[in-house]
Coordinates of C-alpha atoms in Angstrom, one line a residue:
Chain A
X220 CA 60.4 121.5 99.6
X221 CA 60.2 123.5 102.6
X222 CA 56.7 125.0 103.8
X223 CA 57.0 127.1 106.4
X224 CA 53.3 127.0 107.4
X225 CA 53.4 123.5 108.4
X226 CA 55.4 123.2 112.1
X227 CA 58.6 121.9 111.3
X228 CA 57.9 118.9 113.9
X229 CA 55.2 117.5 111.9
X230 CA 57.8 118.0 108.6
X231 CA 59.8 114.2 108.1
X232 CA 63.4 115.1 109.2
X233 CA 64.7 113.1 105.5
X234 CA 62.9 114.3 102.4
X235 CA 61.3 111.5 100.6
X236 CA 64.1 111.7 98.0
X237 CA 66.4 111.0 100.8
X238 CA 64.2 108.2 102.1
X239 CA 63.8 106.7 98.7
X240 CA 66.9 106.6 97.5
X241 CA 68.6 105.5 101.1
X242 CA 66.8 102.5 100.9
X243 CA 67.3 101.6 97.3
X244 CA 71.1 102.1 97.6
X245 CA 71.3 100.0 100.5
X246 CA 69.2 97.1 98.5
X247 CA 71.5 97.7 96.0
X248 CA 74.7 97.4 97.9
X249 CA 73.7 94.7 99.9
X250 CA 73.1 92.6 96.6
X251 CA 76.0 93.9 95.1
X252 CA 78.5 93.3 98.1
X253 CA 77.3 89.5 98.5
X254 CA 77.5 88.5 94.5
X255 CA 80.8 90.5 94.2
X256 CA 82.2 88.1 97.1
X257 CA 80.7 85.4 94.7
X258 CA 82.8 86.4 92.2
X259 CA 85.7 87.2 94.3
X260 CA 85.8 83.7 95.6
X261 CA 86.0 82.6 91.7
X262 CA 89.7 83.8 91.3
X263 CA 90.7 85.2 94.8
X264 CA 93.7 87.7 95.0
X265 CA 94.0 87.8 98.8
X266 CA 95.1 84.3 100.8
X267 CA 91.1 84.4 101.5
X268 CA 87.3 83.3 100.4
X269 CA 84.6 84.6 101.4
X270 CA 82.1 81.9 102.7
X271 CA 79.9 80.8 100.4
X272 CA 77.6 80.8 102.4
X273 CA 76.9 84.2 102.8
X274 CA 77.3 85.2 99.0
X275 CA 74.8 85.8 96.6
X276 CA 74.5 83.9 93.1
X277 CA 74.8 80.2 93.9
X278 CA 77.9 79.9 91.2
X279 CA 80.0 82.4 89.1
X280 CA 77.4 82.7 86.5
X281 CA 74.4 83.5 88.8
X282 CA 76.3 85.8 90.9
X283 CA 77.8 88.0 87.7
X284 CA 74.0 88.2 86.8
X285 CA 73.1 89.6 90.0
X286 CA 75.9 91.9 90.1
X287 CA 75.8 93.4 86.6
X288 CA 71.8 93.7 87.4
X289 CA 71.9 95.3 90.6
X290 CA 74.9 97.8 89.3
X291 CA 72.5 99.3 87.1
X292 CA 70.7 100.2 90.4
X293 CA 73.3 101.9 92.3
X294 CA 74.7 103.4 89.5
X295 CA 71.2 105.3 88.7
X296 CA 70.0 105.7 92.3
X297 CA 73.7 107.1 93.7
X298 CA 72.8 109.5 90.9
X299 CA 69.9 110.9 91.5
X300 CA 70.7 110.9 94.9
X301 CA 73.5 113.2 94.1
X302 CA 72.2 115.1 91.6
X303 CA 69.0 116.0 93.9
X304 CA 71.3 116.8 96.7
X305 CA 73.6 119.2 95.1
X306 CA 70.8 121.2 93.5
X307 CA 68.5 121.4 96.8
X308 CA 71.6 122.5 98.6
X309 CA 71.1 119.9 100.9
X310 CA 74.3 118.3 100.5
X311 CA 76.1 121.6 101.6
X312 CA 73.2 122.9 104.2
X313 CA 74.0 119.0 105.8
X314 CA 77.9 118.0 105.4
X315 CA 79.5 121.4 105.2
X316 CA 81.6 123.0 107.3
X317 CA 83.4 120.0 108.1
X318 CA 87.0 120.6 110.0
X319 CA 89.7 117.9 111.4
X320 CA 89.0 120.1 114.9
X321 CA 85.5 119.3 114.9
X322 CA 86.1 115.4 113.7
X323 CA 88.7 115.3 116.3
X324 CA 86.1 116.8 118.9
X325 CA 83.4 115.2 117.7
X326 CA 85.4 111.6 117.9
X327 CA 86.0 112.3 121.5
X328 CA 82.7 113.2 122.8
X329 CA 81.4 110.0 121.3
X330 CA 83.9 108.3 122.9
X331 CA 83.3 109.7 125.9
X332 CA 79.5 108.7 125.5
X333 CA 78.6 112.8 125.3
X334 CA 78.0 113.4 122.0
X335 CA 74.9 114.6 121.2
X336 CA 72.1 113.2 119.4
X337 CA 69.2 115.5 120.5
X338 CA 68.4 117.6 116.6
X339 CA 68.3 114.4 114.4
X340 CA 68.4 117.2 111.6
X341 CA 72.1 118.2 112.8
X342 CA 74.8 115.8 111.5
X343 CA 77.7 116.3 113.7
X344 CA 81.2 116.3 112.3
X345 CA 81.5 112.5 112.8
X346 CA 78.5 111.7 110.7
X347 CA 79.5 114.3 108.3
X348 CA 82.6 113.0 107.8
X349 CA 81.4 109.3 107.4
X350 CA 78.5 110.1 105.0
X351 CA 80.4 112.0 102.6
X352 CA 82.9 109.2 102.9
X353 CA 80.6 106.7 101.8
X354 CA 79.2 109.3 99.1
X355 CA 83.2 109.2 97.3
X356 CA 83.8 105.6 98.4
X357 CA 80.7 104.0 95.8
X358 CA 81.8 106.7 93.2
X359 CA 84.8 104.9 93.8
X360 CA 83.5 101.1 93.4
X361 CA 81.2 102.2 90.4
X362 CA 84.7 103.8 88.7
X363 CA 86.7 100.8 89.5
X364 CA 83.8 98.7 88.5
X365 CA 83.7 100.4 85.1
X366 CA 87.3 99.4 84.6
X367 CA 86.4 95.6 85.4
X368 CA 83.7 95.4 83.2
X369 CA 84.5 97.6 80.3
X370 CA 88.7 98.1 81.2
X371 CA 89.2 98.3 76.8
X372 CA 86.5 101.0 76.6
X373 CA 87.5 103.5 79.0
X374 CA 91.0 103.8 79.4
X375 CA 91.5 106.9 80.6
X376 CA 89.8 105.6 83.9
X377 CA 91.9 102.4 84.0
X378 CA 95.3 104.1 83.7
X379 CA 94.2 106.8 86.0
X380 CA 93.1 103.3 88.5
X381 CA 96.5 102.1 87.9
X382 CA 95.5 99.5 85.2
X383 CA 92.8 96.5 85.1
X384 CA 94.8 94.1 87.9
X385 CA 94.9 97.2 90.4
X386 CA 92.0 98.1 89.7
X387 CA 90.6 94.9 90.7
X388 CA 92.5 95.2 94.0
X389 CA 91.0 99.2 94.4
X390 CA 87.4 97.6 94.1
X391 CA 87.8 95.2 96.9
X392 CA 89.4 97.6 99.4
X393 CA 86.5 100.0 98.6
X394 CA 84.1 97.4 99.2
X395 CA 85.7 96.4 102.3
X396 CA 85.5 100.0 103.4
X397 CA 81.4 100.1 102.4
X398 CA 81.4 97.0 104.5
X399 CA 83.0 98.4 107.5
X400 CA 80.5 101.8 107.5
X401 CA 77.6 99.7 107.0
X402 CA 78.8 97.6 109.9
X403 CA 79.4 101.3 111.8
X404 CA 76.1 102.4 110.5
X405 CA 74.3 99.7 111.8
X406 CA 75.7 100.0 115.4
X407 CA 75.0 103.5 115.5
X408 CA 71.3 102.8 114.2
X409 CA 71.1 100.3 117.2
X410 CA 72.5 103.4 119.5
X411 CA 70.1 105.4 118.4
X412 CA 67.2 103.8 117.6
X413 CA 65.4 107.0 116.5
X414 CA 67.7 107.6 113.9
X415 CA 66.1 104.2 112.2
X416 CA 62.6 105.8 112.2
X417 CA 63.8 108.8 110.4
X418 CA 64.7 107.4 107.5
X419 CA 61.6 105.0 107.7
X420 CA 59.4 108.6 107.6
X421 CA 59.7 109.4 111.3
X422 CA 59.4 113.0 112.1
X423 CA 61.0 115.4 114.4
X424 CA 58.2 115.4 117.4
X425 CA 60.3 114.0 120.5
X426 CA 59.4 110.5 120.3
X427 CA 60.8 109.9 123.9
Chain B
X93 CA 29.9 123.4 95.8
X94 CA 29.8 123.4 100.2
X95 CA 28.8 119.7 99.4
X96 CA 32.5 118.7 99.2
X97 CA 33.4 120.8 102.1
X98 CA 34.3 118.7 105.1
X99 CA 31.4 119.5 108.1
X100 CA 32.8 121.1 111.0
X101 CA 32.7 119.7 114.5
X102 CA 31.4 122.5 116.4
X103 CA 31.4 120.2 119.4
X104 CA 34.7 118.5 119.6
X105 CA 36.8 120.1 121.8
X106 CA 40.3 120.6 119.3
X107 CA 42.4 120.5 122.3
X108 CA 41.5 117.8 123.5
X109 CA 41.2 115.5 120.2
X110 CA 44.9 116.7 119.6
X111 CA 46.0 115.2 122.8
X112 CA 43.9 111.9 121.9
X113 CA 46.0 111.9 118.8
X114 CA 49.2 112.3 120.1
X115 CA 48.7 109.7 123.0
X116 CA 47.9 107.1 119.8
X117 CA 50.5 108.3 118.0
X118 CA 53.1 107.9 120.9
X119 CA 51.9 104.1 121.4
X120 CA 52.9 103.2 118.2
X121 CA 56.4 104.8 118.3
X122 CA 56.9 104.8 122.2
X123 CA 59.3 101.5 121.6
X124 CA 61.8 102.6 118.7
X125 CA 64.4 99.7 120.2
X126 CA 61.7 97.0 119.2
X127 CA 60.8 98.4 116.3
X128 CA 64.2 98.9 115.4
X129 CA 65.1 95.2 116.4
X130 CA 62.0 93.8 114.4
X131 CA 62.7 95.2 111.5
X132 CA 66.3 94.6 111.6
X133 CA 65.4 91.3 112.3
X134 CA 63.4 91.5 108.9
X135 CA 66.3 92.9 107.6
X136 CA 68.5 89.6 108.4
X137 CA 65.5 87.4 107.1
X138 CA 65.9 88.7 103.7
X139 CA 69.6 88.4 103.7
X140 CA 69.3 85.3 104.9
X141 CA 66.7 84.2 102.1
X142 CA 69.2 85.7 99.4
X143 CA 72.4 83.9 100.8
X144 CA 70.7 80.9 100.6
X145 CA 70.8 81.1 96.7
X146 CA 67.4 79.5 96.3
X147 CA 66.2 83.0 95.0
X148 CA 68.0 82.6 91.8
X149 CA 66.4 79.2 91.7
X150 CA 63.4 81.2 91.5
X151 CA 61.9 81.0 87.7
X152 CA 61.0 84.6 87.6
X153 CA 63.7 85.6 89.1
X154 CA 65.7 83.5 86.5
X155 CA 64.4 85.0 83.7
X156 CA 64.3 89.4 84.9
X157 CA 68.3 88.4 85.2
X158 CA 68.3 87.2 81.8
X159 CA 65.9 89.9 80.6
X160 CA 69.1 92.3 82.2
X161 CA 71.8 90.3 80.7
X162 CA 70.2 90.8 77.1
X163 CA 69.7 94.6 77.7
X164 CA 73.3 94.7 79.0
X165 CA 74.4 92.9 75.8
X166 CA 73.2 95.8 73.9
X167 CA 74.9 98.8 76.5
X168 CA 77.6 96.5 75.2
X169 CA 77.3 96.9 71.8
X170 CA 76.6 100.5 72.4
X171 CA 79.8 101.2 74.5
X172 CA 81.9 99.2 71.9
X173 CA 84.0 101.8 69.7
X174 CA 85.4 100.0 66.6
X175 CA 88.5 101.7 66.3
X176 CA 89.7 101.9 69.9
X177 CA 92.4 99.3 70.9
X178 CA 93.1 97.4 73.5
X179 CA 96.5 98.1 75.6
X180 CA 99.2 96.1 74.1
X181 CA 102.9 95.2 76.2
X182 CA 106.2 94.9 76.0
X183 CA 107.1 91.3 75.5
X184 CA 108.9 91.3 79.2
X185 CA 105.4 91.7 80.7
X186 CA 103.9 88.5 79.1
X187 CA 102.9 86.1 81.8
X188 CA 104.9 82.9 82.1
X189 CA 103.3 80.2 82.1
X190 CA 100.3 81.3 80.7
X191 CA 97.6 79.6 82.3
X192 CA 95.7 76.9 80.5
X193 CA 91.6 77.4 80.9
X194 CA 88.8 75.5 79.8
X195 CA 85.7 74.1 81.3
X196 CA 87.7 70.4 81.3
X197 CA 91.3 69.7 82.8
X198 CA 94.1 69.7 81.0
X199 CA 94.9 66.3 80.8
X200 CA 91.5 66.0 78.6
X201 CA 92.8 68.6 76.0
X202 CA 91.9 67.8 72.5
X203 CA 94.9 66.9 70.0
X204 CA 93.6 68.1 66.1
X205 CA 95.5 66.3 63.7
X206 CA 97.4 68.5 61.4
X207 CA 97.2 66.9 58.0
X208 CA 93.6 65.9 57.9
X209 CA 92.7 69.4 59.1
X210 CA 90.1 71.5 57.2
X211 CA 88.1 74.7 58.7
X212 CA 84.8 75.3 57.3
X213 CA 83.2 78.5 56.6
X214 CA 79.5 78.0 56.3
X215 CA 76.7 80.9 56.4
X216 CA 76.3 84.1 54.5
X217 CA 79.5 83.8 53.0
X218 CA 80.3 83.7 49.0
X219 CA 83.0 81.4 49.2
X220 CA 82.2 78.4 51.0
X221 CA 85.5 76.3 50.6
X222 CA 87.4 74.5 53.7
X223 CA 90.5 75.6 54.4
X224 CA 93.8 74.2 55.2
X225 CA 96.0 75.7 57.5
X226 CA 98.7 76.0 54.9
X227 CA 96.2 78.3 53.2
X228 CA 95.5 80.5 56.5
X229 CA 99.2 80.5 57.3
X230 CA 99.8 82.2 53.4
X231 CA 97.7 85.0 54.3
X232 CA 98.8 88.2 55.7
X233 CA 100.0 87.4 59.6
X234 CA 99.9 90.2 62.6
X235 CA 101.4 89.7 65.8
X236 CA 100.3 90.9 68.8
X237 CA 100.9 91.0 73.0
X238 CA 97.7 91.6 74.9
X239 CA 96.1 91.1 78.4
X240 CA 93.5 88.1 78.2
X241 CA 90.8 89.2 80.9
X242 CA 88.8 86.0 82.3
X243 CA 85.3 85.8 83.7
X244 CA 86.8 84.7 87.0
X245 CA 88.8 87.8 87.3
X246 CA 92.1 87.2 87.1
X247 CA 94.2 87.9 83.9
X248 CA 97.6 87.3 81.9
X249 CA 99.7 88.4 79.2
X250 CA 100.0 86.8 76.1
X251 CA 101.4 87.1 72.8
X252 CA 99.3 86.2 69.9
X253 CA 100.0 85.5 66.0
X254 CA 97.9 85.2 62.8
X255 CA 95.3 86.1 60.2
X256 CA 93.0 89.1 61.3
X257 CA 89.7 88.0 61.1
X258 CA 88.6 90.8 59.5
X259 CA 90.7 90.4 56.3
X260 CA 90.0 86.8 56.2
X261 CA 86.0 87.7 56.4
X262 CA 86.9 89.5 53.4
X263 CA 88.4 87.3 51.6
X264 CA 85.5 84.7 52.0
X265 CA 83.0 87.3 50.7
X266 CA 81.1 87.4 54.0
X267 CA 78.1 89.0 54.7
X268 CA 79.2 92.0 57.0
X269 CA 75.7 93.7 57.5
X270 CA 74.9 90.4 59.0
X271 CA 74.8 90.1 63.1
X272 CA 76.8 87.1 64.8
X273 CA 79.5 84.6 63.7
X274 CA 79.3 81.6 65.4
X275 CA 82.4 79.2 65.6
X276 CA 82.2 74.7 66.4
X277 CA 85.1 73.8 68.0
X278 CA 86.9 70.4 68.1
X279 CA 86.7 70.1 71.8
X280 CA 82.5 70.2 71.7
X281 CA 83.0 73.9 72.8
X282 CA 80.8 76.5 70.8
X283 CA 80.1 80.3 71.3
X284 CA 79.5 83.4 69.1
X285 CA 80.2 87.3 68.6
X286 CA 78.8 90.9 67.2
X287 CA 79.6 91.2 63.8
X288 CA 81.5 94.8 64.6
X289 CA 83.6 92.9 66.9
X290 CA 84.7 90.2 64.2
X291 CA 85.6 93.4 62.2
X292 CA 87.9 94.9 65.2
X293 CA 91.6 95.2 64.2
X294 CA 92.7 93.1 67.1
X295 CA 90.4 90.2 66.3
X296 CA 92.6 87.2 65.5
X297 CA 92.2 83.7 64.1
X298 CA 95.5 83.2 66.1
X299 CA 98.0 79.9 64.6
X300 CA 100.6 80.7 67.0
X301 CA 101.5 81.3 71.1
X302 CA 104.6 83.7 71.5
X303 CA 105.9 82.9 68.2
X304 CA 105.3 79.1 67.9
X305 CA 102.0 77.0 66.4
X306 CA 99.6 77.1 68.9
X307 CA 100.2 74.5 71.2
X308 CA 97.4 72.2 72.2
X309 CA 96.8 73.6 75.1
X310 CA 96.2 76.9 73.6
X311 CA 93.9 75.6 71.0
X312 CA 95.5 74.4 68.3
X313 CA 95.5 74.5 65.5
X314 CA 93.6 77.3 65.5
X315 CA 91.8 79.8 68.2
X316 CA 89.5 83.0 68.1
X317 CA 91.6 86.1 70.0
X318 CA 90.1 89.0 71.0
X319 CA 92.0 91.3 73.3
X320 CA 88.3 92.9 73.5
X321 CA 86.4 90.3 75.1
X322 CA 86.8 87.9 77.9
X323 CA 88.0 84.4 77.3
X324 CA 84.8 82.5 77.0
X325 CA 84.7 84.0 74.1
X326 CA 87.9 83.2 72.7
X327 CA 87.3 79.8 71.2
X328 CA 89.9 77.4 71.0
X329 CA 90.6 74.2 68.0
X330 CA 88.1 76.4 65.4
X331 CA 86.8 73.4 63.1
X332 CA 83.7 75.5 62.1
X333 CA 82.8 79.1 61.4
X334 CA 79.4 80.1 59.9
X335 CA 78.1 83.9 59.2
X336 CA 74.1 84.6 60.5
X337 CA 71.8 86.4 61.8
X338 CA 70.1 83.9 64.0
X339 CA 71.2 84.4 67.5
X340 CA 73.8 81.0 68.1
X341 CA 74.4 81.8 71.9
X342 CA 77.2 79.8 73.1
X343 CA 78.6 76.9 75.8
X344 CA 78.9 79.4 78.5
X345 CA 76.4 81.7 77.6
X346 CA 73.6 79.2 77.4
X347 CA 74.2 78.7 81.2
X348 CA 73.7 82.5 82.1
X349 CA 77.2 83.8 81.2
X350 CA 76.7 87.3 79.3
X351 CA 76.8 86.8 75.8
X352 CA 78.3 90.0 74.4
X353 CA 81.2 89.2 77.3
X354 CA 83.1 92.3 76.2
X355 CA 86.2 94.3 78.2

């Protein structure tokens, strides 16, 4: 992928891959997340609905067809995506090392407003952390999801998720955790505004 | 071949055209807050236009859904293993009461009268009598507690009892090769199954609820269990059951609920 002739400041920071399949997970997930609150709200476990307002589906029917469509999606994309990154050797060359000392570090310069955003090709520990979070947390939802839909057909999986009622429960928390990073996400994106044209095909020559 | 060779410029100075380039270039990317706003603001159109739930009003839309639902009835079919059961309890687990479920209330449950009962068995079968339930409850009877998953999410455990529906295929000389059985119900209800899934070992036509006839609530006298499929598919007051390979589809399923339904 690499060519060293080229300057790397007129290389894209993300490889197209990475573009690509950015954007088609995060179609994905959003249509997923708002039809999965659909169905949520048609036998809720928690003394909460979402509003209907914001889901996805119009009724139970529409919103199980939008769900088992768009699963097919993230379930292919996430795969690629993962399969791409671990043979590139991106996903180590990006995420790894990762330690608690530099999380904690890392935590506390952001805090402090200090942390450093200058090589948009660095992740620091924070981001590391966060993206490989996300990475395990919708292998999560699409193993959990398998239990929901097929919970006869793989049992292995759904004792191993503590059965199909837990598992229902383990799919929600997940997606509340997918939620709450793409809410992080989003403010960090507004932080840094760069970051946004990045993954749009932005390159690395200082924009400022 | 110089023809396809690109003239050069011998009187453009390169410095200079690079620093034209860059100055364009750095107009269109000099605001990356407005840009970013604007198309986050695009962003929050499209979610908008999806909340709204008009897109699945959409024809087109309508119809790639369905187009997925079909191809996800046959991943179904494909994931379906024959032989491989579904979990089965300990009768302290079963779930008490077990909810009642239908697309009406309960006060609007159908009552089948017992004595003028008689279940047909139409299609590509060999023997197309009507039974009684006398004659079903004379047949070999299998008993059996299992989680009933519905569409909405939740589930219960319940314990089941009567004729497995593949031995009673069998005995009416149906046409196994063939692809659905449908099933009419007393209560205008209707739906229909895979063939391989008629055929499972935990497929019932169920005459009892934890040991007793099947109440009315349940279905009686008679309903389709499958510890392998959700409840929609597990029809309640059987009053018809025909063998064929033209696809019946189903109450639900006509209205977008997938039909293969399986867990």
């Amino acid at each position: 992928m690499e060519h060293p002739a080229t300057p790397a400041s007129r290389q894209p920071i993300h490889p197209r891959w990475v573009r690509l399949t950015h954007w088609i997970n995060a179609l994905a997930v959003l249509v997923l997340v708002t039809s999965g609150w659909r169905i949520y709200n048609a036998s809720p476990f928690f003394p909460f609905q979402i509003p209907n307002g914001i889901t996805l589906g119009g009724w139970l029917g529409g919103a199980l067809q939008w769900h088992f469509a768009a699963m097919w999606l993230l379930a292919g994309n996430g795969l690629a995506y993962l399969v791409l990154n671990l043979l590139s050797g991106r996903l180590w060359r990006k995420f790894f090392p990762l330690s608690a000392a530099g999380v904690g570090r890392d935590v506390l310069a952001a805090l402090r407003g200090r942390l450093s955003h200058a090589d948009p090709r660095h992740y620091n520990s924070v981001q590391r952390l966060a993206y490989l979070f996300v990475m395990l947390d919708i292998v999560l939802l699409v193993l959990s999801g398998l239990v929901l839909w097929k919970s006869v057909q793989f049992p292995l999986l759904r004792e191993l998720l503590g059965g199909y009622e837990f598992a229902r429960r383990v799919h929600f928390v997940a997606m509340a955790a997918l939620v709450a990073f793409v809410a992080l996400h989003l403010v960090m994106v507004a932080l840094v505004p760069r970051t946004l044209l990045t993954m749009l095909g932005g390159r690395s020559g200082n924009p400022s | 071949m110089k023809i396809l060779q690109r003239p050069a410029l011998p009187h453009v100075d390169a410095e200079a055209a690079l620093a034209e380039a860059r100055r364009l270039i750095a107009r269109k990317i000099e605001q990356p807050a407005r840009r970013a706003f604007l198309t986050r603001s695009l962003t929050m159109g499209g979610l908008s236009l999806l909340t709204g739930c008009r897109i699945s009003d959409n024809d087109s839309v309508e119809a790639a859904l369905g187009a997925i639902s079909r191809f996800n009835d046959k991943a179904q079919g494909l994931l379906f293993d024959p032989t491989r059961l579904a979990p089965t309890y300990p009768a302290s687990m079963i779930t008490r009461p077990f909810p009642f479920n239908a697309y009406y209330s309960e006060d609007e449950v159908r009552v089948v009268d017992e004595a003028s009962y008689r279940l047909d068995v139409t299609g590509l079968v060999a023997d197309r009598r009507r039974w009684t339930l006398a004659q079903l409850r004379a047949m070999a009877q299998h008993d059996q507690i299992t989680r009933h998953i519905c569409v909405e999410g939740w589930s219960a455990i319940g314990r089941w009892g009567g004729v497995r529906f593949a031995d009673f295929l069998q005995r009416v000389g149906a046409d196994i090769s063939a692809k659905y059985v449908g099933f009419k119900c007393a209560d205008d209800y209707h739906t229909s199954i895979d063939m391989p899934t008629a055929l499972h070992p935990q497929t019932l036509l169920a005459l009892t609820y934890d040991g007793q006839p099947l109440p009315p609530k349940y279905g009686f006298p008679m309903k389709l269990r499958m510890p392998t499929k959700l409840g929609y598919k597990n029809p309640k007051h059987i009053q018809a059951i025909y063998v064929t390979n033209v696809h019946p589809g189903g109450y639900w399923e006509d209205q977008g609920y997938n039909w293969f339904g399986g867990s």
